[in-house]
Amino acid sequence: MNLAQLSLYDQAVVVSASLVLLTSFIMLAQARIVPLIYAFAWQGALLALVTALVAYVSGHPHLYVSALLTLGLKALLIPWMLHRLAVRLKIHHEIEAITNPSLMLLAGAALVIFSYYVSLPIVHLSTLVTRNTIGVSVAIVLLGMLLMVSRSKAVAQVVGFMSIENGLFFAAVVATYGMPMVVELGIAFDVLVAAVIFGVFFFQMRESIDSLDVDRLNRLSETAEPTEGGR
Amino acid sequence: MRWVAAAVQTALFVAAAPLLAGWIKRVKCHMQNRAAPSLLQPYRDLAKLFRKEIVLAENASWLFRTAPYVVFGAFVLAAAVVPLVAVHLPTAAIADVIVLVGFFALARFFQALAGLDIGTAFGGMGSSREMTVASLAEPAMLMAVFTLAMVASTTNLSVAIEHNLDAGLVLRPSFLFALLGLAMVAIAETGRIPVDNPATHLELTMLHEAMVLEYSGRHLALVEWAGQIKLMIYAVLIANIFFPWGIAQDFAPLALGVGMVAVAAKLAALGIALVVWETVIAKMRLFRVPQFLGFAFLLALLGMLTQVILETG
C-alpha cells in the first residue's frame, strides 16, 4: 500500500494512529503522576479523533457514538477522576524513579517491532484501508503492559491498565470498524466502574501500608513473619 | 552557471547565518520584555572580533590555531551541500546527507581537540561534555536522515526535497516523528536552551562555551560564526525537508525570488517557534541530557518503524 495514493482522511487516520502510539511512549517515559494522567487524557482524545475519522472514512455512523463515548469517558471523566484522586492522596507532586528510562524506551520500540511481525498475517488477510494500524494497536496494548510491569506506584499501574483498554478499543475500531453497540456500552461502563473501584482501592492501600508503592506489599508480609515467631 | 549559482547560494548561506542569530535574539528580547538589540548586532560583534588582537596561551600548539579555520571550513562546506533557495545544485549532487553528518563530525572533532589542547580544566570538561552529547545525538540524527532516505529512496538531499515537493501534501507519520527527532537533535547540537545556554558562562552547565573559552580575536569570530552557520544549517534542513514549498526547481529569476522569500519566511517562523520553546522551557540538568537525546533517538527510530509499518506494509 502506498500512502500517497490514499485520500487525505485516510492519511489523517494513519497519522493520528501514530500519535496515539507516541502518547503511549510519552506515558512510558513520564515520571510525574499528573503529566502521566494528562498524557493518558491526550491518548483518549486522539483515540476519539481516530474513531471519528474512521467513522467518516468508512461511513459507519455508529462509530460517532463510540467516539463521543471515548472522548467523554477516557479523555475527560476518568483523567479528571484520577487527577482528583492524586490531589486528595497528596501524591500529585511525587516523582517516581524509573529504572533505566532509555532502556525502557528501547524495549518499547522492540515491542512495536514484535507486534508488527505478530500482526503481519492478519494485516495481509484484511482489505480495510486502516489495516496497517492493527500492528500499532497491538503495540499500544503491549506498551500498556510494559508500563504496568515497570512501575511500582499504583496510580501509574492503573493508567497502564486503562491504556491497555485503549489499545483494545483501537484494535476493534481499525480491524473491524467497531464492536456492536451493546458490547461497547458494556465495556465503557466496566471501565468507568473500574476507575471508581480503583479510587476506593487507593484509599484502602493508603490505610493499610501507608503508601501507594505496590512493592511495599511484598516487604510487609516478609517482615511480619519473624515478629510472629519472636512472640 | 550552475556552479556560480552554487557558490552564490553558499555565500548567501554563510552571510545570512548571523542575521538568523540576530533575529532569534531580537524576538527573544521582545518576548521577555527586554530592550532588543538591532538585527545587525551579530555582524557588528563579528566585525569587532575580527579587528581585535589574538591572545594565545603559551602552550597553544598549531592545533589550537588551525582548529577555528578547520571548523569554519567544515561548516561552509556543509552549508554548500544543503539546498537553501534552489535544488539541483552541483554541490548537492556530489555530497549526500551522510557526508553532511560527516562534516559536522569533523568540525566537532577539531573543536574538541582544540578544547583539550590548552590544558585548562574548562576546556577538557567542555570537550568531554560535547563528545558525550554528540555521541548520543549523532545516531538520532542519522536515524532521522535514514527515515527521509527511505521515503524518498535516496540519501541525496536535493533529490529527496524534490521528491517531497512533487508528492504534494501527504500526511506522513514517519515525517512527523523524524521532524520531532531532528528538532530535538538540533536543539542539543546547536546548544540551545534545555541542553545548553550559550548566553551564560556557568561552569555547571556550559558545554560549547567551555571549549571556546580560550579563543580570542579572529579565532573567536570564526568559531562564533561557525556556530551560527550550524544553527542555520539545522534550521534550513528542517524547513526545506519537511516544508519544501516554494523552493526553486530551476534557475529562472522568478523561481529564485520565490524561493528566497519562502525560505526567509520559513526561517523566521522557525526562529519564532524556537524562541517560544526556549522561553517556556527551563534549562535541564546535564545528567538529564542523555534521557532527552534517548527520547530523540526513540522518535527517529519510531519514524523509521512507522514508515515500514504504516506507509509501505
Coordinates of C-alpha atoms in Angstrom, one line a residue:
Chain A
M1 CA 0.0 0.0 0.0
N2 CA 1.3 3.4 -0.9
L3 CA 0.4 6.2 1.5
A4 CA 0.4 8.9 -1.2
Q5 CA -2.4 7.1 -3.1
L6 CA -4.8 7.3 -0.1
S7 CA -7.2 10.1 0.4
L8 CA -6.3 12.8 2.9
Y9 CA -8.7 11.5 5.5
D10 CA -7.2 8.0 5.3
Q11 CA -3.8 9.6 5.8
A12 CA -5.1 11.5 8.8
V13 CA -6.3 8.2 10.3
V14 CA -2.8 6.8 9.9
V15 CA -1.1 10.0 11.3
S16 CA -3.4 10.1 14.4
A17 CA -2.9 6.4 14.9
S18 CA 0.9 7.0 15.1
L19 CA 0.2 9.9 17.5
V20 CA -1.7 7.5 19.8
L21 CA 1.4 5.3 19.7
L22 CA 3.5 8.4 20.6
T23 CA 1.4 9.1 23.7
S24 CA 2.0 5.5 24.8
F25 CA 5.7 6.2 24.7
I26 CA 5.3 9.5 26.5
M27 CA 3.5 7.8 29.3
L28 CA 6.3 5.2 29.4
A29 CA 8.9 8.0 29.9
Q30 CA 6.9 10.2 32.2
A31 CA 7.9 10.0 35.8
R32 CA 5.5 12.5 37.3
I33 CA 1.9 11.5 38.1
V34 CA 0.0 14.5 36.9
P35 CA 1.6 14.7 33.4
L36 CA 1.2 10.9 33.2
I37 CA -2.6 11.4 33.6
Y38 CA -2.6 14.2 31.1
A39 CA -0.8 12.0 28.6
F40 CA -3.4 9.4 29.2
A41 CA -6.1 12.0 28.6
W42 CA -4.4 13.0 25.3
Q43 CA -4.4 9.4 24.2
G44 CA -8.1 9.2 24.9
A45 CA -8.7 12.4 22.9
L46 CA -6.6 11.2 20.0
L47 CA -8.4 7.8 20.1
A48 CA -11.7 9.6 19.8
L49 CA -10.3 11.6 16.9
V50 CA -9.3 8.4 15.1
T51 CA -12.7 6.8 15.8
A52 CA -14.4 9.8 14.3
L53 CA -12.1 9.8 11.3
V54 CA -12.7 6.1 10.7
A55 CA -16.5 6.7 11.0
Y56 CA -16.2 9.4 8.4
V57 CA -14.0 7.4 6.1
S58 CA -15.9 4.1 6.3
G59 CA -19.4 5.6 6.6
H60 CA -20.4 3.8 9.8
P61 CA -22.4 6.4 11.8
H62 CA -22.5 4.3 15.0
L63 CA -18.7 4.9 15.4
Y64 CA -19.5 8.6 16.0
V65 CA -21.3 7.4 19.2
S66 CA -18.2 5.4 20.2
A67 CA -16.0 8.5 19.5
L68 CA -18.2 10.7 21.7
L69 CA -18.2 8.0 24.4
T70 CA -14.4 7.7 24.3
L71 CA -14.0 11.5 24.4
G72 CA -16.3 11.8 27.4
L73 CA -15.0 8.9 29.4
K74 CA -11.4 8.4 28.5
A75 CA -10.3 11.9 27.7
L76 CA -12.3 13.8 30.3
L77 CA -14.1 11.9 33.1
I78 CA -11.5 9.2 34.0
P79 CA -8.5 11.5 33.8
W80 CA -10.4 14.0 35.9
M81 CA -11.2 11.4 38.5
L82 CA -7.6 10.2 38.6
H83 CA -6.3 13.7 38.9
R84 CA -8.7 14.4 41.8
L85 CA -7.6 11.2 43.5
A86 CA -3.9 12.2 43.1
V87 CA -4.6 15.6 44.6
R88 CA -6.7 14.1 47.5
L89 CA -4.0 11.5 48.2
K90 CA -1.4 14.3 48.0
I91 CA 0.8 12.4 45.5
H92 CA 0.5 14.9 42.7
H93 CA 3.9 16.3 43.3
E94 CA 5.6 12.9 43.6
I95 CA 8.2 11.8 41.1
E96 CA 8.8 8.1 40.5
A97 CA 12.3 6.9 39.9
I98 CA 12.1 5.0 36.6
T99 CA 15.0 2.5 36.4
N100 CA 16.9 3.0 33.2
P101 CA 14.5 5.1 31.2
S102 CA 16.4 4.9 27.9
L103 CA 16.4 1.1 28.1
M104 CA 12.7 1.1 28.8
L105 CA 12.0 3.2 25.7
L106 CA 14.1 0.9 23.5
A107 CA 12.3 -2.1 25.0
G108 CA 9.1 -0.3 23.9
A109 CA 10.5 0.1 20.4
A110 CA 11.3 -3.6 20.3
L111 CA 7.7 -4.3 21.3
V112 CA 6.5 -2.2 18.4
I113 CA 8.6 -4.3 16.0
F114 CA 7.4 -7.5 17.7
S115 CA 3.7 -6.6 17.4
Y116 CA 4.3 -5.6 13.7
Y117 CA 5.5 -9.1 13.0
V118 CA 2.8 -10.7 15.0
S119 CA 0.0 -8.8 13.2
L120 CA 1.5 -9.2 9.7
P121 CA -0.6 -12.3 8.8
I122 CA -3.8 -10.6 9.9
V123 CA -2.9 -7.4 8.0
H124 CA -2.5 -9.5 4.8
L125 CA -5.9 -11.0 5.3
S126 CA -7.7 -7.7 5.7
T127 CA -8.9 -5.5 3.0
L128 CA -9.7 -2.4 5.1
V129 CA -7.9 0.9 4.5
T130 CA -6.9 1.1 8.1
R131 CA -5.5 -2.5 8.2
N132 CA -1.9 -1.2 8.7
T133 CA -2.7 0.2 12.0
I134 CA -3.6 -3.2 13.5
G135 CA 0.1 -3.6 14.4
V136 CA 0.0 -0.2 16.1
S137 CA -3.0 -1.2 18.2
V138 CA -1.3 -4.4 19.4
A139 CA 1.8 -2.3 20.3
I140 CA -0.3 0.0 22.4
V141 CA -1.7 -3.0 24.4
L142 CA 1.9 -4.3 24.9
L143 CA 3.2 -0.8 25.9
G144 CA 0.4 -0.5 28.4
M145 CA 1.5 -3.8 29.9
L146 CA 5.2 -2.7 29.9
L147 CA 4.0 0.5 31.8
M148 CA 2.2 -1.7 34.4
V149 CA 5.2 -4.0 34.8
S150 CA 7.8 -1.3 35.1
R151 CA 6.1 0.9 37.6
S152 CA 5.6 0.3 41.3
K153 CA 3.2 3.1 42.1
A154 CA -0.5 2.0 42.0
V155 CA -1.7 5.1 40.1
A156 CA 0.8 4.6 37.2
Q157 CA -0.3 0.9 37.0
V158 CA -3.9 2.0 36.8
V159 CA -3.0 4.3 33.9
G160 CA -1.2 1.5 32.2
F161 CA -4.3 -0.7 32.7
M162 CA -6.5 1.9 31.2
S163 CA -4.2 2.4 28.2
I164 CA -4.3 -1.4 27.6
E165 CA -8.1 -0.9 27.3
N166 CA -7.4 2.0 24.9
G167 CA -5.3 -0.3 22.7
L168 CA -8.1 -3.0 22.6
F169 CA -10.7 -0.4 21.7
F170 CA -8.4 0.9 19.0
A171 CA -7.8 -2.6 17.6
A172 CA -11.6 -3.1 17.4
V173 CA -12.1 0.2 15.6
V174 CA -9.4 -0.3 13.0
A175 CA -9.7 -4.1 12.4
T176 CA -13.5 -4.5 12.2
Y177 CA -14.9 -0.9 12.3
G178 CA -16.0 -1.1 15.9
M179 CA -17.8 -3.6 18.2
P180 CA -21.6 -3.9 18.4
M181 CA -23.1 -1.0 20.4
V182 CA -24.2 -3.2 23.3
V183 CA -20.7 -4.6 23.8
E184 CA -19.2 -1.1 23.6
L185 CA -21.6 0.4 26.1
G186 CA -20.9 -2.6 28.4
I187 CA -17.1 -2.1 28.2
A188 CA -17.4 1.7 28.7
F189 CA -19.3 1.2 31.9
D190 CA -16.9 -1.5 33.0
V191 CA -14.0 0.9 32.6
L192 CA -15.9 3.6 34.5
V193 CA -16.7 1.3 37.4
A194 CA -13.1 0.0 37.4
A195 CA -11.9 3.6 37.7
V196 CA -14.3 4.2 40.7
I197 CA -13.2 0.9 42.4
F198 CA -9.5 1.8 41.8
G199 CA -10.2 5.0 43.7
V200 CA -11.6 3.1 46.7
F201 CA -8.7 0.7 46.4
F202 CA -6.1 3.5 46.6
F203 CA -7.5 4.7 49.9
Q204 CA -7.6 1.2 51.3
M205 CA -3.9 0.7 50.3
R206 CA -3.0 4.0 51.8
E207 CA -4.8 3.0 55.1
S208 CA -3.1 -0.4 55.3
I209 CA 0.5 0.2 54.1
D210 CA 0.8 4.0 54.3
S211 CA 1.9 4.3 50.7
L212 CA 0.8 3.6 47.1
D213 CA 4.0 1.8 46.3
V214 CA 3.0 -1.7 45.3
D215 CA 6.4 -3.1 46.1
R216 CA 5.7 -2.4 49.8
L217 CA 3.0 -5.0 49.8
N218 CA 5.7 -7.6 49.4
R219 CA 8.0 -6.3 52.0
L220 CA 5.3 -6.1 54.7
S221 CA 4.5 -9.8 54.6
E222 CA 8.1 -10.9 54.7
T223 CA 9.0 -8.8 57.8
A224 CA 5.8 -9.7 59.6
E225 CA 6.8 -13.4 60.0
P226 CA 9.9 -13.1 62.2
T227 CA 8.0 -10.9 64.7
E228 CA 5.2 -13.5 64.9
G229 CA 7.8 -16.2 65.6
G230 CA 9.5 -14.0 68.2
R231 CA 6.4 -13.8 70.3
Chain B
M1 CA 26.1 28.8 -14.5
R2 CA 25.2 26.0 -12.1
W3 CA 28.4 26.2 -10.3
V4 CA 28.1 30.0 -10.0
A5 CA 24.6 29.5 -8.5
A6 CA 26.0 27.0 -6.0
A7 CA 28.8 29.4 -5.0
V8 CA 26.3 32.3 -4.6
Q9 CA 23.9 30.2 -2.6
T10 CA 26.7 29.1 -0.3
A11 CA 27.9 32.7 0.1
L12 CA 24.3 33.7 0.9
F13 CA 24.0 30.9 3.4
V14 CA 27.2 32.0 5.2
A15 CA 26.3 35.6 5.1
A16 CA 22.7 35.2 6.3
A17 CA 23.7 33.0 9.3
P18 CA 24.4 35.9 11.7
L19 CA 21.2 37.5 10.6
L20 CA 19.2 34.4 11.7
A21 CA 21.0 34.6 15.1
G22 CA 20.2 38.3 15.4
W23 CA 16.6 37.6 14.5
I24 CA 16.3 34.9 17.2
K25 CA 17.9 37.2 19.8
R26 CA 15.6 40.1 18.9
V27 CA 12.4 38.0 19.1
K28 CA 13.6 36.6 22.3
C29 CA 14.2 40.0 23.8
H30 CA 10.7 41.1 22.7
M31 CA 9.2 38.0 24.2
Q32 CA 10.9 38.6 27.6
N33 CA 10.1 42.3 27.7
R34 CA 13.7 43.4 27.3
A35 CA 15.1 46.1 25.0
A36 CA 16.1 44.3 21.8
P37 CA 19.4 44.8 20.0
S38 CA 19.5 45.6 16.3
L39 CA 19.1 42.8 13.8
L40 CA 22.6 43.5 12.6
Q41 CA 24.2 43.2 16.1
P42 CA 25.8 39.8 15.3
Y43 CA 27.6 41.3 12.3
R44 CA 28.9 44.2 14.4
D45 CA 30.1 41.7 17.1
L46 CA 31.9 39.6 14.4
A47 CA 33.5 42.7 12.8
K48 CA 34.7 43.8 16.2
L49 CA 36.2 40.4 17.0
F50 CA 37.9 40.3 13.5
R51 CA 39.6 43.7 14.3
K52 CA 40.9 42.6 17.7
E53 CA 44.3 41.2 18.5
I54 CA 44.6 37.4 19.1
V55 CA 45.8 36.4 22.5
L56 CA 47.3 32.9 22.6
A57 CA 48.2 30.8 25.6
E58 CA 51.9 30.0 25.9
N59 CA 51.4 26.3 25.4
A60 CA 49.0 26.5 22.5
S61 CA 50.1 24.3 19.6
W62 CA 49.4 24.6 15.9
L63 CA 46.2 22.6 16.5
F64 CA 44.7 25.4 18.6
R65 CA 45.5 27.9 15.9
T66 CA 44.2 25.9 12.9
A67 CA 41.1 24.5 14.6
P68 CA 38.9 27.6 14.0
Y69 CA 39.7 27.6 10.3
V70 CA 39.0 23.8 10.0
V71 CA 35.7 24.2 11.9
F72 CA 34.7 27.2 9.9
G73 CA 35.7 25.5 6.6
A74 CA 33.8 22.3 7.5
F75 CA 30.6 24.3 8.2
V76 CA 31.0 26.3 5.0
L77 CA 31.3 23.0 3.0
A78 CA 28.3 21.6 4.9
A79 CA 26.3 24.7 4.0
A80 CA 27.2 24.2 0.3
V81 CA 25.6 20.7 0.5
V82 CA 22.2 22.0 1.9
P83 CA 19.8 23.4 -0.7
L84 CA 18.7 26.8 0.5
V85 CA 16.9 28.6 -2.3
A86 CA 17.1 26.1 -5.2
V87 CA 17.5 22.3 -5.7
H88 CA 19.6 20.7 -8.5
L89 CA 22.8 22.4 -7.4
P90 CA 26.0 20.6 -8.4
T91 CA 27.4 20.7 -4.9
A92 CA 24.3 18.9 -3.6
A93 CA 24.7 16.3 -6.4
I94 CA 28.3 15.5 -5.2
A95 CA 27.6 15.1 -1.5
D96 CA 24.6 13.5 0.3
V97 CA 23.2 13.6 3.8
I98 CA 25.8 11.2 5.3
V99 CA 28.6 13.4 4.1
L100 CA 26.8 16.3 5.8
V101 CA 26.8 14.5 9.1
G102 CA 30.5 13.7 8.4
F103 CA 31.3 17.4 8.1
F104 CA 29.6 18.0 11.4
A105 CA 31.7 15.3 13.0
L106 CA 34.9 16.7 11.5
A107 CA 34.2 20.1 12.9
R108 CA 33.3 18.7 16.3
F109 CA 36.4 16.6 16.4
F110 CA 38.7 19.6 15.9
Q111 CA 36.8 21.8 18.2
A112 CA 37.0 19.1 21.0
L113 CA 40.8 18.7 20.3
A114 CA 41.3 22.4 20.5
G115 CA 39.4 22.5 23.8
L116 CA 41.8 19.9 25.2
D117 CA 44.9 21.5 23.6
I118 CA 45.4 24.4 26.0
G119 CA 45.2 22.1 29.0
T120 CA 42.8 24.2 31.1
A121 CA 40.2 22.4 33.2
F122 CA 37.3 24.1 31.5
G123 CA 38.5 23.2 28.0
G124 CA 38.8 19.5 28.8
M125 CA 35.4 19.5 30.6
G126 CA 33.7 21.2 27.7
S127 CA 35.2 18.7 25.2
S128 CA 34.2 15.8 27.3
R129 CA 30.6 17.0 27.6
E130 CA 30.4 18.0 23.9
M131 CA 31.5 14.5 22.9
T132 CA 29.0 12.9 25.3
V133 CA 26.2 14.9 23.8
A134 CA 27.5 14.3 20.2
S135 CA 27.8 10.5 20.6
L136 CA 24.1 10.4 21.6
A137 CA 22.9 13.0 19.1
E138 CA 24.6 11.5 16.1
P139 CA 22.7 8.2 16.0
A140 CA 19.4 10.0 16.4
M141 CA 20.3 12.4 13.6
L142 CA 21.4 9.6 11.3
M143 CA 18.2 7.7 12.1
A144 CA 16.0 10.7 11.2
V145 CA 18.0 11.1 8.0
F146 CA 17.5 7.4 7.1
T147 CA 13.8 7.9 7.5
L148 CA 13.9 10.6 4.9
A149 CA 16.1 8.4 2.7
M150 CA 13.6 5.5 3.0
V151 CA 10.7 7.7 2.0
A152 CA 12.5 9.3 -1.0
S153 CA 14.6 6.2 -1.8
T154 CA 17.8 8.4 -1.9
T155 CA 20.2 9.9 0.5
N156 CA 20.8 12.9 -1.7
L157 CA 19.2 16.0 -0.1
S158 CA 18.4 17.8 -3.3
V159 CA 16.6 14.7 -4.9
A160 CA 14.8 14.0 -1.6
I161 CA 13.5 17.5 -1.3
E162 CA 12.3 17.5 -4.9
H163 CA 10.6 14.1 -4.3
N164 CA 8.7 15.6 -1.3
L165 CA 7.8 18.7 -3.3
D166 CA 6.4 16.6 -6.2
A167 CA 4.4 14.3 -3.8
G168 CA 2.3 17.3 -2.8
L169 CA 0.6 17.3 0.6
V170 CA 1.0 13.8 2.1
L171 CA 0.5 13.4 5.8
R172 CA 3.3 11.0 6.7
P173 CA 3.6 9.8 10.3
S174 CA 7.2 9.0 9.7
F175 CA 8.0 12.6 8.8
L176 CA 6.2 13.8 11.9
F177 CA 8.4 11.6 14.1
A178 CA 11.6 12.4 12.1
L179 CA 10.8 16.1 12.4
L180 CA 10.4 15.9 16.2
G181 CA 13.5 13.8 16.5
L182 CA 15.6 16.1 14.2
A183 CA 14.3 19.2 16.1
M184 CA 15.4 17.7 19.4
V185 CA 18.8 16.8 17.9
A186 CA 19.1 20.3 16.5
I187 CA 18.4 21.8 19.9
A188 CA 21.1 19.7 21.6
E189 CA 23.7 20.1 18.8
T190 CA 23.4 23.9 18.5
G191 CA 23.5 24.4 22.2
R192 CA 20.0 25.9 22.7
I193 CA 18.3 26.1 26.0
P194 CA 17.2 22.9 27.5
V195 CA 20.6 21.4 26.9
D196 CA 23.0 24.3 26.9
N197 CA 22.7 28.0 27.4
P198 CA 25.2 29.9 25.2
A199 CA 24.4 33.2 26.9
T200 CA 26.0 32.2 30.2
H201 CA 29.4 31.2 31.4
L202 CA 28.4 29.0 34.2
E203 CA 30.7 26.0 34.8
L204 CA 28.0 23.7 36.0
T205 CA 26.1 23.9 32.7
M206 CA 28.3 25.1 29.9
L207 CA 29.1 22.7 27.1
H208 CA 30.0 24.6 24.0
E209 CA 31.2 27.8 25.7
A210 CA 33.7 25.8 27.9
M211 CA 35.6 24.6 24.8
V212 CA 35.9 28.0 23.2
L213 CA 36.7 30.0 26.3
E214 CA 40.3 30.4 25.5
Y215 CA 39.7 31.8 22.0
S216 CA 40.0 35.5 21.2
G217 CA 40.0 37.9 18.3
R218 CA 39.8 36.4 14.8
H219 CA 39.7 32.9 16.1
L220 CA 36.7 33.5 18.3
A221 CA 34.9 35.3 15.5
L222 CA 35.4 32.2 13.2
V223 CA 34.2 29.9 15.9
E224 CA 31.1 32.0 16.7
W225 CA 30.3 32.4 13.0
A226 CA 30.6 28.6 12.6
G227 CA 28.1 28.1 15.4
Q228 CA 25.7 30.5 13.7
I229 CA 26.1 28.6 10.4
K230 CA 25.4 25.4 12.2
L231 CA 22.2 26.7 13.6
M232 CA 21.2 28.0 10.2
I233 CA 22.0 24.6 8.6
Y234 CA 19.8 22.8 11.0
A235 CA 17.0 25.3 10.6
V236 CA 17.2 25.1 6.8
L237 CA 17.3 21.3 6.9
I238 CA 14.1 21.3 9.0
A239 CA 12.4 24.0 6.9
N240 CA 13.3 22.6 3.5
I241 CA 12.9 18.8 4.1
F242 CA 9.7 18.9 5.9
F243 CA 8.1 22.0 4.5
P244 CA 9.7 22.1 1.0
W245 CA 7.1 24.5 -0.5
G246 CA 8.4 27.4 -2.6
I247 CA 11.9 26.1 -3.2
A248 CA 13.1 26.9 -6.7
Q249 CA 13.3 23.9 -9.1
D250 CA 15.1 25.8 -11.9
F251 CA 17.3 28.9 -12.1
A252 CA 14.7 31.4 -13.5
P253 CA 14.8 34.7 -11.7
L254 CA 11.2 34.5 -10.6
A255 CA 11.6 31.0 -9.2
L256 CA 14.7 32.1 -7.3
G257 CA 12.9 35.1 -5.9
V258 CA 10.0 33.0 -4.7
G259 CA 12.5 30.5 -3.2
M260 CA 14.3 33.3 -1.4
V261 CA 11.1 34.8 0.1
A262 CA 9.8 31.3 1.0
V263 CA 12.9 30.3 2.8
A264 CA 13.2 33.6 4.6
A265 CA 9.6 33.3 5.8
K266 CA 10.1 29.7 6.9
L267 CA 13.3 30.5 8.8
A268 CA 11.6 33.5 10.5
A269 CA 8.7 31.3 11.6
L270 CA 11.1 28.6 12.8
G271 CA 13.0 31.2 14.8
I272 CA 9.8 32.3 16.5
A273 CA 9.0 28.7 17.3
L274 CA 12.5 28.2 18.8
V275 CA 12.1 31.4 20.9
V276 CA 8.7 30.3 22.2
W277 CA 10.1 26.9 23.1
E278 CA 13.2 28.4 24.8
T279 CA 11.0 30.9 26.8
V280 CA 8.6 28.3 28.2
I281 CA 11.2 25.6 28.9
A282 CA 13.7 25.6 31.7
K283 CA 17.4 24.5 31.4
M284 CA 17.7 20.9 32.3
R285 CA 20.4 19.2 34.4
L286 CA 23.3 17.9 32.4
F287 CA 22.6 14.4 33.6
R288 CA 19.2 14.5 32.1
V289 CA 20.6 15.3 28.6
P290 CA 21.2 11.6 27.8
Q291 CA 17.5 11.0 28.6
F292 CA 16.5 13.9 26.3
L293 CA 18.6 12.5 23.5
G294 CA 17.4 9.0 24.1
F295 CA 13.9 10.2 23.5
A296 CA 15.1 12.0 20.3
F297 CA 16.6 8.7 19.2
L298 CA 13.4 6.9 20.0
L299 CA 11.4 9.4 18.0
A300 CA 13.7 9.0 15.0
L301 CA 13.5 5.2 15.3
L302 CA 9.7 5.3 15.5
G303 CA 9.8 7.4 12.4
M304 CA 11.6 4.6 10.6
L305 CA 9.3 1.9 12.1
T306 CA 6.1 3.8 11.2
Q307 CA 7.5 4.2 7.7
V308 CA 7.7 0.4 7.5
I309 CA 4.5 -0.5 9.4
L310 CA 2.1 2.2 8.3
E311 CA 3.3 3.5 5.0
T312 CA 4.6 0.6 3.0
G313 CA 3.4 -2.6 4.9

